Amino acid sequence: MRPFRATLITIALGLGVLGISLVKIWGDVGHTAFALFLAAVILVELFEESDRERAREPMQWERFRLAAAVQIAAIIMLGPWAGALVAAAGVLAGGMFRGRALRNVAFDASAVAIAACLGGLAFELAGGNVGSLHLLADLIALVALALAFLTARALLLDVVRGRETFDPRLVSGTGEVGLGATLALLAIGHPWDVAVLIPVAIAVQQVQLRLRSLQRETLRALETFANIVDERDPSTYRHSLRVAGYVDELARALKLPFSEIDRLRWAGRLHDLGKVAVDASLLRKPGHLDRAEWAAMRRHPRLSARLLQRFEFVSAQARAVELHHERMDGGGYYGVGGDELPLASHFLIVADSFDAMTTNRPYRAGLSHEAALTEIERNAGTQFHPAVAKAFVAVRRGTDPATVLSPDELAELRGASAPYRIGLTGPAELKERPELVALGGVVVALAGLGFAQDWLAASGAGIAVAGLALRALIRLRAERAAAALHRALGTGEERVRAFARLTDTVARMWKHDWIALMAWDEDGLGGSIEHARGDDPPAAGSLTGLLVREAESGRNAIVAPGAELGRSGVVVALPLRRDNSALVGFLVVIAPKLPPRHVELALLDSLDEIGLALADRPELSGRDAQDAQPLETVADERDLALVRLDER
């Protein structure tokens, strides 16, 4: 369905709901309660920062809406039709106060009216009674209300209006429903109790404003940093701005979700932060770079990624930024290619190369736009992702990319930069987290006491005791596993044999596919595999990139989905340090799933001992690292098929 048509249909349905509401509530709703809820929702809408106008920053956080809590309370207390009127009135008041466009206000009001009406109807169908709320008896009805309300709101406001992917935001939505139910419970005794919401609304609104302000200030600081990097050399002046603009136009032409456009644009804006560590004389050198100079140049994408990884709200772009000098055929800076490259990186690769080709550089003259586009077409499939290259060329020539892409290619690109996630722990794995079992048992027992249900209290107590017993058992097994690791490392043998004994011990406790000892360079931007066991080793460039981005996270264990390396399962890397806390290596394990809890505890308890036993020599220098099994293939200009497409 086309967006304009969907907007008109939503507004028409919303007006229909509001029309029916006016008829149904006449004389059936208490005027005092209705007026108080109207006043409350209008005040909250005025106090809350408006999220109707989309911010163009890559900030990903689940916004808690107090107005939604008031809407839910109104649905419970007044019913679906009066609740729809209250929800719509708040949005209309907020929109008029901020001077928003009439069509946008009408759509938002219609959307929340529809969501409120559906939520109220679901509440009644599930056995809830308007004007009353009794827990636990009405718990199912409350859940039905929440699911209907949150789903309808997400579909209409995010998918239809915002062109985003469907996300009901269950975490913040659950909080909204919980607060709404609390307000309803207060209003049942006396409607004026809803007034306690006003100071809460002001406080929460100020906290959210401050949080967003801090994120924006940090992002602007990074943007200023990127400008300074671009201005170090006249040939790269405003380079990041142009790359961000090309990426933004391409993403918009492909009709990606707005949040995806923001992330891609900011990845382009910040992709060259790492050049701050590159001597400006290399950027201005007119002749060929020698081996040492190329090695210095090739460091900057990983340094950029490492900088971005330190900031949570832009860390999602770090991997794409690290790989913006790679090629489809694997002939780029780090030898990462093919399916190992995330689609987001391909957007940066083609935009960065186009700007490099069309800009005069000290070492060569720039090409015309048409000549650069022809070069991109010629190298689609070798240097550039075929579909991304076709779409980029089409956009630069003023053509809709949908006319040159197949449906499958278009669907692939619209899924660009989808984040990888490790699956949530299922019920079968709860035994590995006994503290959760014990805590859950305590909550169940307290709930049983609160509702005077002896059977529930007894059941909760039993669960809590079982959880504590299981926790004690896991600690005992962890101590035995740690003792086994100590015996494997404490023999004083040379490092090769110590590694072999360690891997044999780990294999008996935790099934894995591949395990390796990596030495880490002193500069923190690369390393080498010293010893490894297992078949089908991961791509060296991808593994190094992952560790570069996460090495300074401060965590005792780096855990990532195997999809980061083009594999199934998970990747676990334990940082190894000497007694002076210097990072000298990693013990990397690729396994079908995370280790059992007792093995995890044993490895973490033995981390210092493992580091002293396996990484007891000084850090490898850059020259020594090249003599080992290098994770980064050193390339000079002849290794890059298209020298003029490469951007220093």
PDB file of N, CA, C and O in Angstrom, residues 585-607:
ATOM      1  N   GLY A 585      47.455 -10.582  24.517  1.00  0.00           N
ATOM      2  CA  GLY A 585      46.900 -11.622  23.652  1.00  0.00           C
ATOM      3  C   GLY A 585      45.472 -11.956  24.023  1.00  0.00           C
ATOM      4  O   GLY A 585      44.872 -11.370  24.921  1.00  0.00           O
ATOM      5  N   PHE A 586      44.949 -12.944  23.299  1.00  0.00           N
ATOM      6  CA  PHE A 586      43.586 -13.421  23.534  1.00  0.00           C
ATOM      7  C   PHE A 586      43.567 -14.934  23.413  1.00  0.00           C
ATOM      8  O   PHE A 586      44.276 -15.515  22.578  1.00  0.00           O
ATOM      9  N   LEU A 587      42.747 -15.561  24.228  1.00  0.00           N
ATOM     10  CA  LEU A 587      42.382 -16.951  24.027  1.00  0.00           C
ATOM     11  C   LEU A 587      41.011 -16.928  23.363  1.00  0.00           C
ATOM     12  O   LEU A 587      40.025 -16.509  23.975  1.00  0.00           O
ATOM     13  N   VAL A 588      40.939 -17.323  22.099  1.00  0.00           N
ATOM     14  CA  VAL A 588      39.722 -17.201  21.301  1.00  0.00           C
ATOM     15  C   VAL A 588      39.109 -18.581  21.110  1.00  0.00           C
ATOM     16  O   VAL A 588      39.812 -19.533  20.730  1.00  0.00           O
ATOM     17  N   VAL A 589      37.807 -18.680  21.365  1.00  0.00           N
ATOM     18  CA  VAL A 589      37.096 -19.947  21.219  1.00  0.00           C
ATOM     19  C   VAL A 589      35.854 -19.707  20.370  1.00  0.00           C
ATOM     20  O   VAL A 589      35.095 -18.768  20.624  1.00  0.00           O
ATOM     21  N   ILE A 590      35.672 -20.532  19.347  1.00  0.00           N
ATOM     22  CA  ILE A 590      34.440 -20.528  18.556  1.00  0.00           C
ATOM     23  C   ILE A 590      33.701 -21.821  18.870  1.00  0.00           C
ATOM     24  O   ILE A 590      34.249 -22.912  18.717  1.00  0.00           O
ATOM     25  N   ALA A 591      32.462 -21.684  19.344  1.00  0.00           N
ATOM     26  CA  ALA A 591      31.708 -22.840  19.827  1.00  0.00           C
ATOM     27  C   ALA A 591      30.256 -22.738  19.385  1.00  0.00           C
ATOM     28  O   ALA A 591      29.777 -21.655  19.029  1.00  0.00           O
ATOM     29  N   PRO A 592      29.534 -23.881  19.393  1.00  0.00           N
ATOM     30  CA  PRO A 592      28.106 -23.828  19.033  1.00  0.00           C
ATOM     31  C   PRO A 592      27.279 -22.962  19.971  1.00  0.00           C
ATOM     32  O   PRO A 592      26.289 -22.375  19.564  1.00  0.00           O
ATOM     33  N   LYS A 593      27.666 -22.899  21.243  1.00  0.00           N
ATOM     34  CA  LYS A 593      26.916 -22.088  22.193  1.00  0.00           C
ATOM     35  C   LYS A 593      27.848 -21.646  23.308  1.00  0.00           C
ATOM     36  O   LYS A 593      28.997 -22.089  23.408  1.00  0.00           O
ATOM     37  N   LEU A 594      27.342 -20.774  24.157  1.00  0.00           N
ATOM     38  CA  LEU A 594      28.134 -20.265  25.264  1.00  0.00           C
ATOM     39  C   LEU A 594      28.518 -21.399  26.216  1.00  0.00           C
ATOM     40  O   LEU A 594      27.831 -22.417  26.288  1.00  0.00           O
ATOM     41  N   PRO A 595      29.594 -21.232  26.980  1.00  0.00           N
ATOM     42  CA  PRO A 595      30.022 -22.315  27.880  1.00  0.00           C
ATOM     43  C   PRO A 595      29.039 -22.511  29.012  1.00  0.00           C
ATOM     44  O   PRO A 595      28.317 -21.577  29.401  1.00  0.00           O
ATOM     45  N   PRO A 596      28.989 -23.709  29.586  1.00  0.00           N
ATOM     46  CA  PRO A 596      28.193 -23.902  30.804  1.00  0.00           C
ATOM     47  C   PRO A 596      28.656 -22.932  31.886  1.00  0.00           C
ATOM     48  O   PRO A 596      29.802 -22.479  31.892  1.00  0.00           O
ATOM     49  N   ARG A 597      27.762 -22.630  32.794  1.00  0.00           N
ATOM     50  CA  ARG A 597      28.072 -21.596  33.782  1.00  0.00           C
ATOM     51  C   ARG A 597      29.306 -21.933  34.604  1.00  0.00           C
ATOM     52  O   ARG A 597      30.132 -21.054  34.893  1.00  0.00           O
ATOM     53  N   HIS A 598      29.451 -23.186  35.000  1.00  0.00           N
ATOM     54  CA  HIS A 598      30.608 -23.510  35.834  1.00  0.00           C
ATOM     55  C   HIS A 598      31.916 -23.360  35.060  1.00  0.00           C
ATOM     56  O   HIS A 598      32.947 -22.977  35.625  1.00  0.00           O
ATOM     57  N   VAL A 599      31.886 -23.633  33.752  1.00  0.00           N
ATOM     58  CA  VAL A 599      33.086 -23.444  32.928  1.00  0.00           C
ATOM     59  C   VAL A 599      33.381 -21.950  32.772  1.00  0.00           C
ATOM     60  O   VAL A 599      34.533 -21.512  32.830  1.00  0.00           O
ATOM     61  N   GLU A 600      32.326 -21.167  32.569  1.00  0.00           N
ATOM     62  CA  GLU A 600      32.500 -19.711  32.464  1.00  0.00           C
ATOM     63  C   GLU A 600      33.163 -19.151  33.721  1.00  0.00           C
ATOM     64  O   GLU A 600      34.124 -18.371  33.650  1.00  0.00           O
ATOM     65  N   LEU A 601      32.662 -19.548  34.880  1.00  0.00           N
ATOM     66  CA  LEU A 601      33.224 -19.056  36.135  1.00  0.00           C
ATOM     67  C   LEU A 601      34.670 -19.513  36.313  1.00  0.00           C
ATOM     68  O   LEU A 601      35.527 -18.739  36.773  1.00  0.00           O
ATOM     69  N   ALA A 602      34.959 -20.746  35.939  1.00  0.00           N
ATOM     70  CA  ALA A 602      36.318 -21.269  36.087  1.00  0.00           C
ATOM     71  C   ALA A 602      37.295 -20.514  35.189  1.00  0.00           C
ATOM     72  O   ALA A 602      38.410 -20.171  35.598  1.00  0.00           O
ATOM     73  N   LEU A 603      36.893 -20.256  33.931  1.00  0.00           N
ATOM     74  CA  LEU A 603      37.772 -19.531  33.017  1.00  0.00           C
ATOM     75  C   LEU A 603      38.023 -18.109  33.502  1.00  0.00           C
ATOM     76  O   LEU A 603      39.153 -17.609  33.445  1.00  0.00           O
ATOM     77  N   LEU A 604      36.979 -17.443  33.982  1.00  0.00           N
ATOM     78  CA  LEU A 604      37.157 -16.074  34.453  1.00  0.00           C
ATOM     79  C   LEU A 604      38.027 -16.033  35.711  1.00  0.00           C
ATOM     80  O   LEU A 604      38.866 -15.138  35.863  1.00  0.00           O
ATOM     81  N   ASP A 605      37.849 -17.012  36.600  1.00  0.00           N
ATOM     82  CA  ASP A 605      38.670 -17.055  37.810  1.00  0.00           C
ATOM     83  C   ASP A 605      40.135 -17.352  37.485  1.00  0.00           C
ATOM     84  O   ASP A 605      41.030 -16.963  38.245  1.00  0.00           O
ATOM     85  N   SER A 606      40.363 -18.044  36.368  1.00  0.00           N
ATOM     86  CA  SER A 606      41.728 -18.448  36.007  1.00  0.00           C
ATOM     87  C   SER A 606      42.352 -17.530  34.971  1.00  0.00           C
ATOM     88  O   SER A 606      43.422 -17.842  34.431  1.00  0.00           O
ATOM     89  N   LEU A 607      41.704 -16.402  34.682  1.00  0.00           N
ATOM     90  CA  LEU A 607      42.144 -15.552  33.574  1.00  0.00           C
ATOM     91  C   LEU A 607      43.568 -15.042  33.782  1.00  0.00           C
ATOM     92  O   LEU A 607      44.401 -15.076  32.856  1.00  0.00           O
TER      93      LEU A 607
END
